[in-house]
Amino acid sequence: MRSKIMLFEQIRRDSRVEGLSVRALAKRHQVHRRTVRQALASATPPESVRRRWQSKKIDPFVEAIDAMLRSDLTAPKKQRHTTVRILARLVAEHDATDLSYSTVRSYVNERRQEIWAEIGRPLTEVFIAQTHQPGAEAEVDFAELWVDLPNGRTKCYLFTMRLCFSGRAVHRVYPTQSQEAFLEGHIAAFAELGGVPTMHIKYDNLKSAVTQVLFGTDRRRTENERWVLFRSHYGFDPFYCIPGIEGAHEKGGVEGEGGRFRRNHLVPVPKVKSLAELNIRLAKADRADDHRRISGRLATVGDMFGIERLVLRPLPTEMFEPGLLLNPRVDRHARVMVRNCQYSVPAKFIGRRVRVHLRAGEVIVLHGRNVIASHERSNGKGAQILDLDHYLEVLKYKPGALPGATALVQARAGGAFTPAHDAFWAAARKTHGDAAGTRELIDVLLLHRHMAAADVIAGLTAALSSGATSADVVAVEARKQHPGASQTAHPVDHGGALKHTVVSITQRRLADPTAVIAGLPPDTRALPSVAQYDELLSRRNTGSDASDSVKGNVS
């Protein structure tokens, strides 16, 4: 329209300034003389008149086409007439051999819209603008996400909860879309927002919440019992959208939020050591987004959330356990079966029933009230997650099983069993033999239970540097690394020179007293005597006293 306005202005100017005729103006501007007359009559170009479809060939078949289109009003969506099918029926039933596909298509496209509009159901969906009250509504959804973890690029899922009034959103990443992740996402979001929406939260028909969709006008659903318990605990109602893509607009805010957040904060693909580390980054990104302004709003997200936060329902005082509670029995390999995966527990619990809290990213095993094992949850079926520490007591008397143990392979792969451990093990076996050397290594591994891993590794390095292959030496050196331990070295005088050495009490006690062990000088002291302790005896049994006593008894 703008270019036509400029054309009319040029025609009117040339006519006014140069006095050109209609024919000359049409030739100069290369338009029809009718257009020149329109321009001279009015500076505003006339609106384009929509060409009404006219065809004498289709007139005899209009009623038949309309009948087919009206039958589609009650037909299933995937079994309605297409233009190809309408033309085929016209040829077969009405002998319409002269009609072309384009002629029928033009009529059908226009007439179909009119027929559906007559009953108040236009084919083009109409959206109604909504006004949301502060603290009343929220929306929840999962979105796919790729993350570079130590074991490679992994497909994960981005949980998003978005408040409808302010647009404030909370994002967390989980390895699955399981119910445990679904509930943990809610708990994290409620804690971050500081409350719970007072009206309802909108959802897709996720299996974590809905076990069956009961089709009808009242949106009835059969809900999962654990989900009902969860929302009863936090005191909110669900709103389930229409199944499929047709219901996506009912929670359009969170549908767009997942993509926006992923493009702005998760590109390029994040590279992290764990999902816990990534979730810390996401929490910071959520707070940074408080400064953004949503299109069409004057206030920032943070300003509007400041209003909304005051009217959210307070959180319950008691925490809800999001993990699924299981009660498996420990098998003879000291493992429990959880969701087709096996996780190790200390060997002393073999044959007993234990309690398992299965969470989105971890598996917690309890015996009574005590946590006896904790593992990162595996997403693969048939996986074995074994902790070498759980088998140390057994390996103490079965040292030959250690070299081929699956737990050892996993400890090496995970970095818990370091090259320093391997070097100590090799040196210990060379000095003490395979069985005794392996037991010394196991004693070192037992130190990890009450000492920091860095301290134990430092102790291993110090022991190896002095040629010692005893767990006692490693323990002493590891304690020196502890922040609370004294860092003062004990020098040993060798001919006037001070030298720092590693002392093994066990080796010193068992060795030849005249030998120099671990840098100690020969021990020339006499053996101690206990003769003075005889004074403590209440009676001395001398020979004469004993004989007199016997004679007196006989007489």
Coordinates of C-alpha atoms in Angstrom, one line a residue:
M1 CA 0.0 0.0 0.0
R2 CA 2.8 2.4 0.8
S3 CA 4.4 2.1 -2.7
K4 CA 1.0 2.8 -4.3
I5 CA 0.5 5.9 -2.2
M6 CA 3.9 7.1 -3.5
L7 CA 2.9 6.3 -7.1
F8 CA -0.3 8.3 -6.7
E9 CA 1.6 11.2 -5.2
Q10 CA 4.0 11.3 -8.2
I11 CA 1.2 11.2 -10.7
R12 CA -0.7 14.0 -9.0
R13 CA 2.5 16.1 -8.8
D14 CA 3.4 15.6 -12.5
S15 CA -0.1 16.6 -13.4
R16 CA -0.1 19.6 -11.2
V17 CA 3.4 20.9 -12.1
E18 CA 3.8 19.9 -15.8
G19 CA 0.1 19.7 -16.8
L20 CA 0.6 16.3 -18.5
S21 CA -2.4 14.5 -20.0
V22 CA -3.8 11.2 -18.7
R23 CA -2.2 9.4 -21.7
A24 CA 1.2 11.0 -21.0
L25 CA 1.0 10.3 -17.3
A26 CA 0.2 6.6 -18.0
K27 CA 3.1 6.3 -20.4
R28 CA 5.6 8.0 -18.0
H29 CA 4.7 5.9 -15.0
Q30 CA 3.9 2.7 -17.0
V31 CA 0.4 2.2 -15.5
H32 CA -3.0 1.9 -16.9
R33 CA -5.0 5.1 -17.7
R34 CA -7.6 3.9 -15.2
T35 CA -5.0 4.0 -12.4
V36 CA -4.1 7.6 -13.5
R37 CA -7.7 8.7 -13.3
Q38 CA -8.0 7.1 -9.8
A39 CA -4.9 9.0 -8.7
L40 CA -6.2 12.3 -10.0
A41 CA -9.5 11.7 -8.4
S42 CA -8.1 10.9 -4.9
A43 CA -4.8 10.9 -3.2
T44 CA -5.8 7.7 -1.3
P45 CA -5.6 4.5 -3.4
P46 CA -8.8 2.5 -3.5
E47 CA -8.8 -0.7 -1.5
S48 CA -8.2 -3.9 -3.4
V49 CA -11.4 -5.6 -4.2
R50 CA -11.1 -9.3 -3.4
R51 CA -11.9 -11.3 -6.5
R52 CA -14.9 -13.4 -5.9
W53 CA -14.6 -16.9 -7.2
Q54 CA -16.8 -17.6 -10.2
S55 CA -16.9 -20.7 -12.3
K56 CA -19.9 -21.9 -14.3
K57 CA -18.4 -25.4 -14.4
I58 CA -18.6 -26.0 -10.6
D59 CA -22.0 -24.5 -10.1
P60 CA -23.9 -27.8 -10.6
F61 CA -21.8 -29.5 -7.9
V62 CA -21.8 -26.8 -5.2
E63 CA -24.6 -28.5 -3.2
A64 CA -22.8 -31.9 -3.3
I65 CA -19.5 -30.3 -2.1
D66 CA -21.3 -28.4 0.7
A67 CA -22.9 -31.7 1.9
M68 CA -19.5 -33.4 2.1
L69 CA -18.0 -30.5 4.0
R70 CA -21.0 -30.4 6.4
S71 CA -20.6 -34.1 7.1
D72 CA -17.0 -33.4 8.3
L73 CA -18.5 -31.4 11.2
T74 CA -19.2 -34.6 13.1
A75 CA -16.5 -36.8 11.6
P76 CA -13.2 -37.8 13.3
K77 CA -10.4 -35.3 12.7
K78 CA -8.3 -37.8 10.7
Q79 CA -11.3 -39.0 8.6
R80 CA -12.5 -35.8 7.0
H81 CA -12.7 -35.0 3.3
T82 CA -9.7 -33.7 1.5
T83 CA -9.8 -31.9 -1.8
V84 CA -8.5 -35.0 -3.6
R85 CA -11.3 -37.1 -2.0
I86 CA -14.0 -34.6 -2.8
L87 CA -12.9 -34.5 -6.5
A88 CA -12.8 -38.3 -6.6
R89 CA -16.4 -38.5 -5.3
L90 CA -17.6 -35.9 -7.7
V91 CA -16.2 -37.9 -10.6
A92 CA -17.5 -41.2 -9.3
E93 CA -20.9 -40.1 -8.1
H94 CA -21.8 -37.1 -10.2
D95 CA -19.8 -37.6 -13.4
A96 CA -17.8 -34.4 -12.9
T97 CA -15.1 -35.2 -15.4
D98 CA -14.6 -31.6 -16.6
L99 CA -13.6 -30.2 -13.1
S100 CA -10.0 -29.5 -12.4
Y101 CA -8.3 -30.0 -9.0
S102 CA -7.4 -26.3 -8.7
T103 CA -11.0 -25.2 -9.3
V104 CA -12.3 -27.6 -6.6
R105 CA -9.5 -26.6 -4.2
S106 CA -10.2 -22.9 -4.5
Y107 CA -13.9 -23.4 -3.7
V108 CA -13.3 -25.9 -0.9
N109 CA -10.7 -23.7 0.9
E110 CA -13.1 -20.8 1.0
R111 CA -16.3 -22.7 1.7
R112 CA -14.9 -24.9 4.5
Q113 CA -14.1 -21.9 6.6
E114 CA -17.6 -20.5 6.1
I115 CA -19.3 -23.7 7.1
W116 CA -17.3 -24.2 10.3
A117 CA -17.8 -20.5 11.2
E118 CA -21.6 -20.9 10.9
I119 CA -21.6 -23.3 13.9
G120 CA -19.1 -21.1 16.0
R121 CA -16.1 -23.4 15.5
P122 CA -13.7 -21.6 13.2
L123 CA -10.9 -23.7 11.8
T124 CA -8.4 -21.0 12.7
E125 CA -8.1 -21.1 16.5
V126 CA -8.8 -17.9 18.4
F127 CA -6.8 -17.1 21.6
I128 CA -8.3 -15.1 24.4
A129 CA -6.0 -12.8 26.4
Q130 CA -5.8 -13.8 30.1
T131 CA -5.2 -11.7 33.3
H132 CA -3.6 -13.6 36.1
Q133 CA -3.8 -12.7 39.8
P134 CA -0.7 -12.5 42.0
G135 CA 0.3 -15.8 43.6
A136 CA -2.7 -17.7 42.1
E137 CA -1.3 -19.8 39.2
A138 CA 1.8 -21.5 38.0
E139 CA 2.8 -23.8 35.1
V140 CA 5.1 -26.8 35.0
D141 CA 6.8 -28.6 32.2
F142 CA 9.8 -30.7 31.2
A143 CA 12.1 -29.9 28.3
E144 CA 14.9 -32.0 26.8
L145 CA 18.5 -30.9 27.4
W146 CA 22.0 -32.2 26.5
V147 CA 24.8 -32.0 29.0
D148 CA 28.5 -32.9 28.7
L149 CA 29.3 -35.0 31.8
P150 CA 32.5 -36.9 32.6
N151 CA 31.1 -40.0 30.9
G152 CA 30.2 -38.1 27.7
R153 CA 27.3 -36.2 26.2
T154 CA 24.1 -37.1 28.1
K155 CA 20.5 -36.5 27.5
C156 CA 18.8 -34.9 30.5
Y157 CA 15.6 -33.1 31.3
L158 CA 15.0 -29.5 32.3
F159 CA 12.2 -29.1 34.9
T160 CA 10.6 -25.6 34.8
M161 CA 8.0 -24.0 37.1
R162 CA 6.8 -20.6 36.1
L163 CA 4.5 -18.2 38.0
C164 CA 1.9 -16.8 35.7
F165 CA 1.6 -13.3 37.1
S166 CA 5.3 -12.3 37.4
G167 CA 6.9 -14.7 35.0
R168 CA 9.4 -15.7 37.7
A169 CA 10.7 -19.2 36.9
V170 CA 12.7 -21.9 38.6
H171 CA 14.8 -24.4 36.5
R172 CA 16.4 -27.7 37.6
V173 CA 18.1 -30.4 35.6
Y174 CA 17.4 -34.1 36.3
P175 CA 18.6 -37.3 34.5
T176 CA 15.1 -38.6 34.0
Q177 CA 11.4 -37.5 34.0
S178 CA 10.6 -40.0 36.7
Q179 CA 8.2 -39.2 39.5
E180 CA 11.1 -38.7 41.9
A181 CA 12.5 -36.0 39.6
F182 CA 9.0 -34.5 39.2
L183 CA 8.5 -34.2 43.0
E184 CA 12.1 -33.0 43.7
G185 CA 11.6 -30.3 41.1
H186 CA 8.5 -29.1 42.9
I187 CA 10.2 -29.1 46.2
A188 CA 13.2 -27.1 44.9
A189 CA 10.9 -24.6 43.1
F190 CA 8.7 -24.1 46.2
A191 CA 11.8 -23.5 48.3
E192 CA 13.2 -21.0 45.8
L193 CA 9.9 -19.1 45.4
G194 CA 9.2 -19.1 49.1
G195 CA 5.7 -20.4 48.9
V196 CA 3.0 -22.3 46.9
P197 CA 0.4 -20.9 44.4
T198 CA -3.0 -20.5 46.0
M199 CA -5.2 -21.5 43.1
H200 CA -3.7 -24.2 40.9
I201 CA -0.7 -25.4 38.9
K202 CA -1.1 -26.4 35.2
Y203 CA 0.3 -29.6 33.9
D204 CA 0.5 -31.9 30.9
N205 CA -0.9 -35.4 31.6
L206 CA 2.4 -36.7 32.8
K207 CA 2.6 -40.3 34.0
S208 CA 4.2 -39.0 37.2
A209 CA 0.8 -37.5 38.1
V210 CA -1.9 -39.0 35.9
T211 CA -2.4 -42.8 35.5
Q212 CA -5.4 -42.5 33.2
V213 CA -7.1 -39.7 31.2
L214 CA -10.9 -39.9 31.4
F215 CA -12.1 -38.1 28.3
G216 CA -15.0 -35.7 28.8
T217 CA -15.8 -32.1 29.3
D218 CA -14.9 -32.0 33.0
R219 CA -11.2 -32.9 32.6
R220 CA -11.4 -35.9 34.9
R221 CA -8.2 -37.8 35.6
T222 CA -7.2 -40.9 37.6
E223 CA -4.2 -39.6 39.6
N224 CA -1.2 -41.4 41.1
E225 CA -1.7 -41.9 44.8
R226 CA 1.8 -40.7 45.7
W227 CA 1.1 -37.5 43.7
V228 CA -2.2 -37.0 45.5
L229 CA -0.3 -37.3 48.8
F230 CA 2.3 -34.8 47.7
R231 CA -0.1 -32.0 46.6
S232 CA -2.2 -32.6 49.7
H233 CA 1.0 -32.1 51.8
Y234 CA 1.7 -28.8 50.0
G235 CA -1.9 -27.7 49.7
F236 CA -2.5 -26.9 46.0
D237 CA -4.8 -28.1 43.2
P238 CA -3.8 -29.3 39.7
F239 CA -5.2 -28.2 36.4
Y240 CA -4.6 -30.7 33.6
C241 CA -4.5 -29.4 30.0
I242 CA -6.1 -31.0 27.0
P243 CA -4.1 -34.0 25.9
G244 CA -1.8 -33.6 23.0
I245 CA -0.6 -30.5 21.1
E246 CA -4.1 -29.0 21.2
G247 CA -3.6 -28.3 24.9
A248 CA -0.2 -26.7 24.7
H249 CA -1.6 -23.2 24.5
E250 CA -3.3 -23.6 27.9
K251 CA 0.2 -23.4 29.5
G252 CA 1.9 -21.4 26.8
G253 CA 4.0 -19.4 29.3
V254 CA 6.1 -22.4 30.5
E255 CA 6.2 -23.8 26.9
G256 CA 8.0 -20.8 25.7
E257 CA 10.0 -20.3 29.0
G258 CA 11.8 -23.7 28.6
G259 CA 13.1 -22.8 25.2
R260 CA 14.0 -19.2 26.1
F261 CA 16.0 -20.3 29.2
R262 CA 17.8 -23.1 27.2
R263 CA 18.8 -20.7 24.4
N264 CA 20.1 -18.0 26.8
H265 CA 21.8 -20.0 29.5
L266 CA 22.5 -23.5 28.1
V267 CA 24.2 -22.7 24.8
P268 CA 26.8 -24.0 24.1
V269 CA 26.2 -27.4 25.7
P270 CA 27.2 -27.0 29.3
K271 CA 30.3 -29.1 30.4
V272 CA 30.1 -30.0 34.2
K273 CA 31.3 -32.6 36.5
S274 CA 27.9 -33.4 37.8
L275 CA 24.2 -32.3 37.6
A276 CA 24.5 -30.9 41.1
E277 CA 27.1 -28.5 39.8
L278 CA 24.9 -27.5 36.9
N279 CA 21.9 -26.9 39.1
I280 CA 23.9 -24.4 41.2
R281 CA 24.6 -22.5 38.0
L282 CA 20.9 -22.6 37.0
A283 CA 19.8 -21.2 40.3
K284 CA 22.2 -18.2 39.8
A285 CA 20.8 -17.8 36.3
D286 CA 17.2 -17.7 37.6
R287 CA 18.1 -14.9 40.0
A288 CA 19.9 -13.0 37.2
D289 CA 16.8 -13.2 35.1
D290 CA 14.9 -11.1 37.7
H291 CA 16.3 -8.1 35.9
R292 CA 14.7 -8.9 32.5
R293 CA 11.5 -7.3 31.3
I294 CA 8.9 -9.4 29.6
S295 CA 7.5 -7.9 26.3
G296 CA 4.5 -5.7 26.9
R297 CA 5.2 -5.1 30.6
L298 CA 6.6 -2.0 32.3
A299 CA 8.0 -3.7 35.4
T300 CA 10.8 -6.3 35.6
V301 CA 10.2 -9.9 36.6
G302 CA 11.9 -9.3 39.9
D303 CA 9.7 -6.3 40.7
M304 CA 6.5 -8.2 39.9
F305 CA 7.7 -11.2 41.8
G306 CA 8.2 -9.0 44.9
I307 CA 4.5 -8.3 44.8
E308 CA 3.6 -11.9 44.2
R309 CA 5.8 -13.4 46.8
L310 CA 3.8 -11.8 49.6
V311 CA 0.6 -13.6 48.7
L312 CA 1.9 -17.1 48.1
R313 CA 0.7 -19.8 50.5
P314 CA 3.4 -20.5 53.2
L315 CA 5.4 -23.8 52.9
P316 CA 4.5 -26.6 55.3
T317 CA 6.8 -27.1 58.3
E318 CA 7.6 -30.7 57.6
M319 CA 9.6 -31.8 54.6
F320 CA 8.2 -34.3 52.1
E321 CA 10.4 -37.2 51.2
P322 CA 10.4 -37.3 47.4
G323 CA 12.2 -40.6 47.1
L324 CA 10.4 -43.8 46.4
L325 CA 10.6 -46.1 49.4
L326 CA 11.6 -49.7 48.7
N327 CA 12.5 -52.7 50.9
P328 CA 14.9 -55.0 48.9
R329 CA 16.9 -57.9 50.4
V330 CA 20.7 -57.8 50.2
D331 CA 22.0 -60.7 48.0
R332 CA 25.1 -62.8 48.6
H333 CA 27.2 -60.3 46.5
A334 CA 26.3 -57.5 49.0
R335 CA 24.0 -55.8 46.4
V336 CA 20.4 -54.6 46.4
M337 CA 18.3 -54.6 43.2
V338 CA 16.6 -51.2 42.5
R339 CA 14.8 -50.5 39.2
N340 CA 16.8 -53.1 37.3
C341 CA 20.1 -51.8 38.7
Q342 CA 22.3 -53.3 41.4
Y343 CA 23.9 -51.2 44.1
S344 CA 26.4 -52.4 46.8
V345 CA 26.0 -52.2 50.5
P346 CA 28.5 -53.2 53.3
A347 CA 29.0 -57.0 53.2
K348 CA 27.8 -57.5 56.8
F349 CA 24.2 -56.8 55.7
I350 CA 24.1 -59.8 53.3
G351 CA 20.7 -61.6 53.7
R352 CA 19.0 -58.7 55.5
R353 CA 16.2 -56.4 54.5
V354 CA 17.1 -52.8 54.1
R355 CA 15.2 -49.6 53.2
V356 CA 16.0 -47.7 50.0
H357 CA 15.1 -44.1 49.2
L358 CA 15.2 -43.9 45.4
R359 CA 15.6 -40.2 44.4
A360 CA 16.0 -38.5 41.1
G361 CA 19.8 -38.5 41.2
E362 CA 20.8 -40.8 44.1
V363 CA 20.0 -44.0 45.9
I364 CA 20.2 -43.9 49.7
V365 CA 20.2 -47.2 51.6
L366 CA 19.3 -47.3 55.3
H367 CA 19.3 -50.0 58.0
G368 CA 17.1 -48.8 60.7
R369 CA 17.8 -45.1 60.9
N370 CA 21.4 -45.3 59.8
V371 CA 22.5 -44.6 56.2
I372 CA 24.7 -47.5 55.2
A373 CA 25.3 -46.7 51.5
S374 CA 24.7 -43.8 49.1
H375 CA 25.2 -44.1 45.3
E376 CA 24.6 -41.9 42.3
R377 CA 21.5 -43.2 40.5
S378 CA 22.2 -45.1 37.3
N379 CA 19.9 -44.6 34.3
G380 CA 20.9 -47.8 32.4
K381 CA 19.2 -51.1 32.8
G382 CA 21.3 -53.9 34.3
A383 CA 24.0 -51.6 35.6
Q384 CA 26.1 -52.5 38.7
I385 CA 27.2 -49.6 40.9
L386 CA 29.7 -51.0 43.4
D387 CA 31.7 -49.3 46.2
L388 CA 35.1 -51.0 46.9
D389 CA 34.8 -49.9 50.6
H390 CA 31.8 -52.2 51.1
Y391 CA 34.0 -55.3 50.5
L392 CA 37.2 -54.5 52.4
E393 CA 36.4 -56.7 55.4
V394 CA 35.7 -59.7 53.1
L395 CA 38.9 -59.0 51.0
K396 CA 40.9 -58.9 54.2
Y397 CA 40.6 -62.7 54.5
K398 CA 40.2 -63.3 50.8
P399 CA 42.9 -61.1 49.3
G400 CA 43.2 -63.1 46.2
A401 CA 39.8 -61.8 45.0
L402 CA 40.9 -58.2 44.9
P403 CA 42.8 -58.1 41.6
G404 CA 39.8 -59.1 39.5
A405 CA 37.1 -57.4 41.6
T406 CA 34.5 -55.4 39.7
A407 CA 34.4 -52.9 42.5
L408 CA 38.2 -52.3 42.0
V409 CA 37.6 -51.7 38.3
Q410 CA 35.0 -49.1 39.0
A411 CA 37.1 -47.5 41.7
R412 CA 39.9 -47.1 39.2
A413 CA 37.6 -45.7 36.6
G414 CA 36.0 -43.2 39.1
G415 CA 39.4 -42.0 40.4
A416 CA 39.0 -43.3 43.9
F417 CA 41.7 -45.9 43.4
T418 CA 44.6 -43.7 42.3
P419 CA 48.0 -44.5 40.8
A420 CA 49.5 -44.0 44.3
H421 CA 47.4 -46.9 45.6
D422 CA 48.6 -49.1 42.7
A423 CA 52.2 -48.2 43.3
F424 CA 51.9 -49.0 47.0
W425 CA 50.2 -52.2 46.2
A426 CA 53.0 -53.3 43.8
A427 CA 55.7 -52.4 46.3
A428 CA 53.9 -54.2 49.2
R429 CA 53.4 -57.4 47.2
K430 CA 57.1 -57.3 46.2
T431 CA 58.2 -57.0 49.8
H432 CA 55.6 -59.1 51.7
G433 CA 54.2 -61.4 49.0
D434 CA 50.8 -61.3 47.2
A435 CA 48.5 -62.1 50.2
A436 CA 50.3 -60.1 52.9
G437 CA 51.0 -57.2 50.5
T438 CA 47.3 -57.0 49.5
R439 CA 46.3 -57.0 53.2
E440 CA 48.6 -54.0 53.7
L441 CA 46.8 -52.2 50.9
I442 CA 43.4 -53.1 52.4
D443 CA 44.6 -51.6 55.7
V444 CA 45.4 -48.4 53.7
L445 CA 42.0 -48.4 52.1
L446 CA 40.4 -48.7 55.5
L447 CA 42.0 -45.4 56.4
H448 CA 39.7 -43.6 54.0
R449 CA 36.8 -44.2 56.3
H450 CA 38.0 -41.7 58.9
M451 CA 40.6 -39.7 57.0
A452 CA 40.4 -37.4 54.0
A453 CA 41.4 -39.0 50.7
A454 CA 44.0 -36.3 50.0
D455 CA 45.7 -37.0 53.4
V456 CA 45.8 -40.7 52.7
I457 CA 47.3 -40.2 49.2
A458 CA 49.9 -37.9 50.7
G459 CA 50.7 -40.5 53.2
L460 CA 51.1 -43.1 50.4
T461 CA 53.5 -40.8 48.6
A462 CA 55.6 -40.2 51.7
A463 CA 55.8 -43.9 52.5
L464 CA 56.8 -44.9 49.0
S465 CA 59.5 -42.2 48.9
S466 CA 61.1 -43.7 52.0
G467 CA 60.7 -47.3 50.7
A468 CA 58.2 -48.2 53.5
T469 CA 55.4 -50.6 52.6
S470 CA 53.5 -50.7 55.9
A471 CA 50.0 -49.3 56.5
D472 CA 51.2 -48.0 59.8
V473 CA 53.7 -45.7 58.1
V474 CA 51.0 -44.5 55.7
A475 CA 48.7 -43.7 58.7
V476 CA 51.4 -41.8 60.5
E477 CA 52.2 -39.7 57.5
A478 CA 48.6 -39.1 56.6
R479 CA 48.0 -37.7 60.1
K480 CA 50.8 -35.2 59.5
Q481 CA 48.7 -33.9 56.6
H482 CA 45.7 -33.2 58.7
P483 CA 45.2 -29.5 59.4
G484 CA 44.9 -30.1 63.2
A485 CA 48.1 -32.2 63.4
S486 CA 51.5 -30.9 64.2
Q487 CA 53.6 -30.2 61.2
T488 CA 56.9 -30.3 63.1
A489 CA 59.2 -33.0 61.8
H490 CA 61.3 -35.1 64.2
P491 CA 64.9 -35.1 63.1
V492 CA 67.3 -38.0 63.7
D493 CA 71.0 -37.3 64.2
H494 CA 73.3 -39.3 62.0
G495 CA 76.8 -38.1 62.6
G496 CA 75.9 -34.5 63.2
A497 CA 73.5 -34.3 60.2
L498 CA 69.8 -33.9 60.7
K499 CA 67.6 -36.2 58.5
H500 CA 63.8 -36.5 58.3
T501 CA 62.8 -40.1 58.3
V502 CA 59.6 -42.2 58.3
V503 CA 59.4 -44.5 61.3
S504 CA 57.4 -47.7 61.3
I505 CA 56.6 -48.7 64.9
T506 CA 55.6 -52.2 63.9
Q507 CA 58.8 -52.8 61.9
R508 CA 60.9 -51.4 64.8
R509 CA 59.2 -53.7 67.3
L510 CA 59.6 -56.9 65.3
A511 CA 63.1 -56.2 64.0
D512 CA 66.5 -57.2 65.4
P513 CA 67.2 -54.8 68.3
T514 CA 70.7 -54.4 67.1
A515 CA 69.7 -53.4 63.6
V516 CA 69.1 -49.9 62.3
I517 CA 65.5 -49.8 61.2
A518 CA 64.0 -46.8 59.3
G519 CA 66.9 -44.6 60.3
L520 CA 67.0 -45.4 64.0
P521 CA 70.3 -45.9 65.8
P522 CA 71.1 -49.4 67.4
D523 CA 69.3 -49.9 70.7
T524 CA 72.0 -50.9 73.3
R525 CA 69.9 -50.6 76.4
A526 CA 69.7 -53.6 78.8
L527 CA 66.4 -55.4 79.1
P528 CA 64.2 -54.1 81.9
S529 CA 63.9 -56.1 85.2
V530 CA 60.7 -56.6 87.3
A531 CA 62.5 -57.9 90.4
Q532 CA 61.5 -54.8 92.4
Y533 CA 57.9 -55.7 92.0
D534 CA 58.4 -58.7 94.3
E535 CA 58.2 -56.3 97.2
L536 CA 54.5 -56.1 96.5
L537 CA 53.9 -59.8 97.3
S538 CA 52.1 -60.3 100.7
R539 CA 54.0 -63.5 101.5
R540 CA 57.3 -64.9 100.4
N541 CA 57.4 -68.7 99.9
T542 CA 60.9 -69.5 101.2
G543 CA 62.1 -73.1 101.6
S544 CA 62.3 -73.1 105.5
D545 CA 58.9 -71.5 106.0
A546 CA 57.4 -74.0 103.7
S547 CA 58.8 -77.0 105.6
D548 CA 57.8 -75.7 109.0
S549 CA 54.3 -75.2 107.8
V550 CA 54.1 -78.7 106.6
K551 CA 55.4 -80.1 110.0
G552 CA 52.9 -78.1 111.9
N553 CA 50.0 -79.4 109.9
V554 CA 51.0 -83.0 110.4
S555 CA 51.3 -82.7 114.2

